[in-house]
Amino acid sequence: AQSVTQPDIHITVSEGASLELRCNYSYGATPYLFWYVQSPGQGLQLLLKYFSGDTLVQGIKGFEAEFKRSQSSFNLRKPSVHWSDAAEYFCAVGSSNTGKLIFGQGTTLQVKP
Amino acid sequence: DAGVTQSPTHLIKTRGQQVTLRCSPKSGHDTVSWYQQALGQGPQFIFQYYEEEERQRGNFPDRFSGHQFPNYSSELNVNALLLGDSALYLCASSHRVGNSPLHFGNGTRLTVT
């Protein structure tokens, strides 16, 4: 079955601390992997995507993610979190850039001052 | 350059009624996808339209139908509303050819009472 698991429902970090959000996927074909961020009352904004090539991908707002095929993981990282990073983060997998995406349940990030 | 626009932003309906949600894709995009996001959950794929035809469909009943117009805009129709249809409905657009990922609108918040 195709699925995405985000094990952490809620994470709290202090401003300036590093961040890692976990994502594991189950997908039969070669996956296209994405991380989206959603602020309250807003739609989804793409942070970064992975299709092939270098397994460490850079995104917007200082985020990066690493694809590990052996672990079926695509974890999101940021070296120093800002208060404006507080939001809901979604990992997603698909068979193409524009087709059906399967989303995880999301991780809510809270940033302490 | 306008992004994906959805209307209305909020809607309250009564169980059993019918509703129509509208989406205008980002300029230059020709493909529209619809997602349902229940509270506290990740988005779930409903269907995708390209060239005015439904191309992919997720696991949603026939009460959910759609349409795409020659100008690429799209409508999502839900008949015989259930309380469980209360959710944020997200529209995403993309270009069929090329490497651009999905761009999401801010969604329509549907409440069924």
mmCIF file of C-alpha atoms in Angstrom:
data_model
loop_
_atom_site.group_PDB
_atom_site.id
_atom_site.type_symbol
_atom_site.label_atom_id
_atom_site.label_comp_id
_atom_site.label_asym_id
_atom_site.label_seq_id
_atom_site.Cartn_x
_atom_site.Cartn_y
_atom_site.Cartn_z
ATOM 1 C CA ALA A 1 0.000 0.000 0.000
ATOM 2 C CA GLN A 2 1.160 3.508 -0.750
ATOM 3 C CA SER A 3 1.486 5.653 2.350
ATOM 4 C CA VAL A 4 3.407 8.404 4.095
ATOM 5 C CA THR A 5 4.085 8.383 7.812
ATOM 6 C CA GLN A 6 5.107 11.395 9.819
ATOM 7 C CA PRO A 7 5.781 9.901 13.264
ATOM 8 C CA ASP A 8 5.786 13.208 15.141
ATOM 9 C CA ILE A 9 2.378 14.861 15.393
ATOM 10 C CA HIS A 10 3.684 17.839 17.343
ATOM 11 C CA ILE A 11 7.216 19.175 17.873
ATOM 12 C CA THR A 12 8.351 22.120 19.992
ATOM 13 C CA VAL A 13 11.791 23.665 19.544
ATOM 14 C CA SER A 14 13.436 26.793 20.858
ATOM 15 C CA GLU A 15 14.183 29.609 18.468
ATOM 16 C CA GLY A 16 17.686 29.191 17.103
ATOM 17 C CA ALA A 17 17.754 25.451 17.732
ATOM 18 C CA SER A 18 18.101 22.899 14.962
ATOM 19 C CA LEU A 19 15.108 21.020 13.582
ATOM 20 C CA GLU A 20 14.503 17.623 12.027
ATOM 21 C CA LEU A 21 11.067 16.449 10.921
ATOM 22 C CA ARG A 22 10.769 12.793 10.045
ATOM 23 C CA CYS A 23 9.039 11.266 7.053
ATOM 24 C CA ASN A 24 8.834 7.637 6.007
ATOM 25 C CA TYR A 25 7.085 6.434 2.873
ATOM 26 C CA SER A 26 5.882 3.254 1.278
ATOM 27 C CA TYR A 27 5.660 3.440 -2.502
ATOM 28 C CA GLY A 28 5.946 0.823 -5.219
ATOM 29 C CA ALA A 29 7.471 2.933 -7.951
ATOM 30 C CA THR A 30 10.322 5.414 -7.978
ATOM 31 C CA PRO A 31 9.004 8.161 -5.746
ATOM 32 C CA TYR A 32 8.793 11.872 -6.245
ATOM 33 C CA LEU A 33 9.070 13.340 -2.736
ATOM 34 C CA PHE A 34 7.925 16.699 -1.447
ATOM 35 C CA TRP A 35 7.759 18.796 1.694
ATOM 36 C CA TYR A 36 5.028 21.412 2.003
ATOM 37 C CA VAL A 37 4.348 23.970 4.727
ATOM 38 C CA GLN A 38 0.913 25.281 5.709
ATOM 39 C CA SER A 39 0.298 28.323 7.882
ATOM 40 C CA PRO A 40 -3.095 28.707 9.600
ATOM 41 C CA GLY A 41 -5.829 29.516 7.115
ATOM 42 C CA GLN A 42 -3.482 29.190 4.181
ATOM 43 C CA GLY A 43 -2.858 26.733 1.396
ATOM 44 C CA LEU A 44 0.249 24.631 0.988
ATOM 45 C CA GLN A 45 3.584 26.122 0.003
ATOM 46 C CA LEU A 46 6.261 23.916 -1.521
ATOM 47 C CA LEU A 47 9.492 23.897 0.495
ATOM 48 C CA LEU A 48 11.479 21.444 -1.617
ATOM 49 C CA LYS A 49 11.216 18.394 -3.844
ATOM 50 C CA TYR A 50 13.293 15.375 -4.805
ATOM 51 C CA PHE A 51 13.116 13.432 -8.051
ATOM 52 C CA SER A 52 16.556 12.032 -8.655
ATOM 53 C CA GLY A 53 20.229 12.845 -8.398
ATOM 54 C CA ASP A 54 21.851 14.298 -5.323
ATOM 55 C CA THR A 55 20.056 12.891 -2.304
ATOM 56 C CA LEU A 56 20.487 16.099 -0.297
ATOM 57 C CA VAL A 57 18.160 18.767 -1.640
ATOM 58 C CA GLN A 58 17.993 22.420 -0.712
ATOM 59 C CA GLY A 59 14.758 24.311 -0.481
ATOM 60 C CA ILE A 60 13.398 27.692 0.389
ATOM 61 C CA LYS A 61 13.622 29.387 3.786
ATOM 62 C CA GLY A 62 16.852 27.563 4.644
ATOM 63 C CA PHE A 63 15.330 24.078 4.690
ATOM 64 C CA GLU A 64 16.976 20.950 3.327
ATOM 65 C CA ALA A 65 15.971 17.303 3.115
ATOM 66 C CA GLU A 66 17.843 14.064 2.625
ATOM 67 C CA PHE A 67 16.512 11.098 0.665
ATOM 68 C CA LYS A 68 17.583 7.724 2.026
ATOM 69 C CA ARG A 69 16.310 4.950 -0.208
ATOM 70 C CA SER A 70 17.449 2.156 2.124
ATOM 71 C CA GLN A 71 15.389 3.629 4.959
ATOM 72 C CA SER A 72 12.489 4.870 2.801
ATOM 73 C CA SER A 73 12.906 8.213 4.487
ATOM 74 C CA PHE A 74 12.908 11.845 3.452
ATOM 75 C CA ASN A 75 13.607 13.882 6.589
ATOM 76 C CA LEU A 76 13.416 17.665 6.635
ATOM 77 C CA ARG A 77 16.049 19.699 8.454
ATOM 78 C CA LYS A 78 16.877 23.274 9.320
ATOM 79 C CA PRO A 79 20.002 24.312 11.238
ATOM 80 C CA SER A 80 18.437 27.262 13.071
ATOM 81 C CA VAL A 81 14.701 27.710 13.503
ATOM 82 C CA HIS A 82 13.017 31.125 13.407
ATOM 83 C CA TRP A 83 9.744 31.995 15.147
ATOM 84 C CA SER A 84 8.149 32.450 11.704
ATOM 85 C CA ASP A 85 8.750 28.755 10.968
ATOM 86 C CA ALA A 86 5.900 27.781 13.287
ATOM 87 C CA ALA A 87 3.394 26.033 11.016
ATOM 88 C CA GLU A 88 2.159 22.636 9.864
ATOM 89 C CA TYR A 89 4.556 20.593 7.747
ATOM 90 C CA PHE A 90 3.488 17.888 5.322
ATOM 91 C CA CYS A 91 5.545 15.258 3.575
ATOM 92 C CA ALA A 92 4.107 13.881 0.321
ATOM 93 C CA VAL A 93 4.944 11.227 -2.268
ATOM 94 C CA GLY A 94 3.822 10.787 -5.857
ATOM 95 C CA SER A 95 4.682 9.088 -9.132
ATOM 96 C CA SER A 96 5.255 12.325 -10.967
ATOM 97 C CA ASN A 97 5.671 16.023 -10.487
ATOM 98 C CA THR A 98 2.063 16.879 -11.144
ATOM 99 C CA GLY A 99 -0.057 13.829 -10.504
ATOM 100 C CA LYS A 100 -1.765 12.476 -7.454
ATOM 101 C CA LEU A 101 0.132 13.101 -4.226
ATOM 102 C CA ILE A 102 -0.200 11.079 -1.041
ATOM 103 C CA PHE A 103 0.290 13.211 2.051
ATOM 104 C CA GLY A 104 1.304 12.356 5.571
ATOM 105 C CA GLN A 105 -0.776 13.438 8.536
ATOM 106 C CA GLY A 106 1.452 16.425 9.154
ATOM 107 C CA THR A 107 3.706 17.661 11.944
ATOM 108 C CA THR A 108 2.825 20.814 13.859
ATOM 109 C CA LEU A 109 5.907 22.850 14.696
ATOM 110 C CA GLN A 110 5.811 25.200 17.657
ATOM 111 C CA VAL A 111 8.732 27.574 18.235
ATOM 112 C CA LYS A 112 9.510 28.792 21.746
ATOM 113 C CA PRO A 113 11.083 32.245 22.161
ATOM 114 C CA ASP B 1 0.986 37.034 -11.703
ATOM 115 C CA ALA B 2 -2.036 35.659 -9.841
ATOM 116 C CA GLY B 3 -1.603 32.328 -8.190
ATOM 117 C CA VAL B 4 -4.332 29.753 -7.680
ATOM 118 C CA THR B 5 -7.559 31.421 -6.588
ATOM 119 C CA GLN B 6 -10.486 29.678 -4.956
ATOM 120 C CA SER B 7 -13.983 30.842 -4.150
ATOM 121 C CA PRO B 8 -15.713 31.147 -1.843
ATOM 122 C CA THR B 9 -13.304 31.175 1.087
ATOM 123 C CA HIS B 10 -15.908 29.923 3.545
ATOM 124 C CA LEU B 11 -19.229 28.178 3.098
ATOM 125 C CA ILE B 12 -21.856 26.764 5.438
ATOM 126 C CA LYS B 13 -24.326 24.193 4.126
ATOM 127 C CA THR B 14 -26.950 21.908 5.585
ATOM 128 C CA ARG B 15 -26.786 18.141 5.409
ATOM 129 C CA GLY B 16 -28.350 16.870 2.180
ATOM 130 C CA GLN B 17 -27.671 20.035 0.215
ATOM 131 C CA GLN B 18 -25.397 20.413 -2.773
ATOM 132 C CA VAL B 19 -22.348 22.665 -3.067
ATOM 133 C CA THR B 20 -20.125 24.003 -5.852
ATOM 134 C CA LEU B 21 -16.599 25.210 -5.249
ATOM 135 C CA ARG B 22 -14.575 27.091 -7.834
ATOM 136 C CA CYS B 23 -10.907 27.297 -8.744
ATOM 137 C CA SER B 24 -8.887 29.394 -11.168
ATOM 138 C CA PRO B 25 -5.448 27.951 -11.869
ATOM 139 C CA LYS B 26 -2.204 29.852 -11.862
ATOM 140 C CA SER B 27 -1.532 31.640 -15.124
ATOM 141 C CA GLY B 28 0.048 29.253 -17.629
ATOM 142 C CA HIS B 29 -1.218 26.111 -15.897
ATOM 143 C CA ASP B 30 -3.589 23.690 -17.616
ATOM 144 C CA THR B 31 -4.133 20.961 -15.009
ATOM 145 C CA VAL B 32 -6.255 21.227 -11.872
ATOM 146 C CA SER B 33 -6.325 18.837 -8.928
ATOM 147 C CA TRP B 34 -8.678 18.884 -5.946
ATOM 148 C CA TYR B 35 -7.857 17.748 -2.431
ATOM 149 C CA GLN B 36 -9.920 17.394 0.750
ATOM 150 C CA GLN B 37 -8.227 18.229 4.041
ATOM 151 C CA ALA B 38 -10.149 17.240 7.154
ATOM 152 C CA LEU B 39 -9.245 18.928 10.417
ATOM 153 C CA GLY B 40 -5.936 17.662 11.745
ATOM 154 C CA GLN B 41 -5.267 15.531 8.675
ATOM 155 C CA GLY B 42 -3.171 15.737 5.551
ATOM 156 C CA PRO B 43 -4.829 16.517 2.219
ATOM 157 C CA GLN B 44 -6.468 13.618 0.355
ATOM 158 C CA PHE B 45 -6.583 13.523 -3.427
ATOM 159 C CA ILE B 46 -10.081 13.732 -4.913
ATOM 160 C CA PHE B 47 -9.455 13.992 -8.663
ATOM 161 C CA GLN B 48 -7.477 15.717 -11.383
ATOM 162 C CA TYR B 49 -8.664 17.398 -14.576
ATOM 163 C CA TYR B 50 -6.766 18.005 -17.775
ATOM 164 C CA GLU B 51 -8.163 18.922 -21.196
ATOM 165 C CA GLU B 52 -11.624 19.156 -19.620
ATOM 166 C CA GLU B 53 -11.654 15.500 -18.614
ATOM 167 C CA GLU B 54 -11.178 13.702 -15.318
ATOM 168 C CA ARG B 55 -7.807 11.961 -15.590
ATOM 169 C CA GLN B 56 -7.209 10.512 -12.140
ATOM 170 C CA ARG B 57 -9.528 9.879 -9.232
ATOM 171 C CA GLY B 58 -8.937 9.127 -5.584
ATOM 172 C CA ASN B 59 -11.088 7.065 -3.259
ATOM 173 C CA PHE B 60 -14.123 9.351 -3.127
ATOM 174 C CA PRO B 61 -17.761 8.474 -3.843
ATOM 175 C CA ASP B 62 -19.644 9.570 -6.930
ATOM 176 C CA ARG B 63 -21.239 12.355 -4.885
ATOM 177 C CA PHE B 64 -18.020 14.194 -5.655
ATOM 178 C CA SER B 65 -17.867 15.376 -9.250
ATOM 179 C CA GLY B 66 -16.029 18.026 -11.144
ATOM 180 C CA HIS B 67 -15.695 19.971 -14.295
ATOM 181 C CA GLN B 68 -12.975 21.820 -16.132
ATOM 182 C CA PHE B 69 -13.746 24.660 -18.491
ATOM 183 C CA PRO B 70 -11.944 25.693 -21.715
ATOM 184 C CA ASN B 71 -10.141 28.445 -19.798
ATOM 185 C CA TYR B 72 -8.739 25.713 -17.471
ATOM 186 C CA SER B 73 -10.748 26.844 -14.450
ATOM 187 C CA SER B 74 -12.516 24.118 -12.532
ATOM 188 C CA GLU B 75 -15.478 23.374 -10.278
ATOM 189 C CA LEU B 76 -15.890 20.770 -7.581
ATOM 190 C CA ASN B 77 -19.458 19.668 -6.902
ATOM 191 C CA VAL B 78 -20.561 17.679 -3.884
ATOM 192 C CA ASN B 79 -24.109 16.304 -3.733
ATOM 193 C CA ALA B 80 -26.105 15.051 -0.757
ATOM 194 C CA LEU B 81 -23.755 16.626 1.744
ATOM 195 C CA LEU B 82 -22.837 14.674 4.860
ATOM 196 C CA LEU B 83 -21.497 16.030 8.128
ATOM 197 C CA GLY B 84 -18.243 14.248 7.298
ATOM 198 C CA ASP B 85 -17.790 16.382 4.188
ATOM 199 C CA SER B 86 -16.863 19.309 6.433
ATOM 200 C CA ALA B 87 -13.269 20.100 5.497
ATOM 201 C CA LEU B 88 -10.884 22.475 3.765
ATOM 202 C CA TYR B 89 -11.029 21.879 0.021
ATOM 203 C CA LEU B 90 -7.800 22.703 -1.743
ATOM 204 C CA CYS B 91 -7.288 23.275 -5.424
ATOM 205 C CA ALA B 92 -3.850 22.828 -6.970
ATOM 206 C CA SER B 93 -2.738 23.637 -10.473
ATOM 207 C CA SER B 94 0.189 22.617 -12.603
ATOM 208 C CA HIS B 95 1.344 22.404 -16.192
ATOM 209 C CA ARG B 96 1.010 19.022 -17.807
ATOM 210 C CA VAL B 97 4.321 19.340 -19.609
ATOM 211 C CA GLY B 98 7.430 20.443 -17.820
ATOM 212 C CA ASN B 99 8.888 20.223 -14.388
ATOM 213 C CA SER B 100 6.750 22.613 -12.386
ATOM 214 C CA PRO B 101 5.249 21.162 -9.208
ATOM 215 C CA LEU B 102 1.750 21.702 -7.848
ATOM 216 C CA HIS B 103 0.760 25.206 -6.746
ATOM 217 C CA PHE B 104 -2.000 25.274 -4.132
ATOM 218 C CA GLY B 105 -4.717 27.808 -3.459
ATOM 219 C CA ASN B 106 -5.735 28.885 0.037
ATOM 220 C CA GLY B 107 -8.751 26.624 -0.012
ATOM 221 C CA THR B 108 -12.478 26.774 0.688
ATOM 222 C CA ARG B 109 -13.563 25.956 4.215
ATOM 223 C CA LEU B 110 -16.834 23.972 3.980
ATOM 224 C CA THR B 111 -18.912 23.428 7.099
ATOM 225 C CA VAL B 112 -21.880 21.057 6.923
ATOM 226 C CA THR B 113 -24.421 21.369 9.749
#
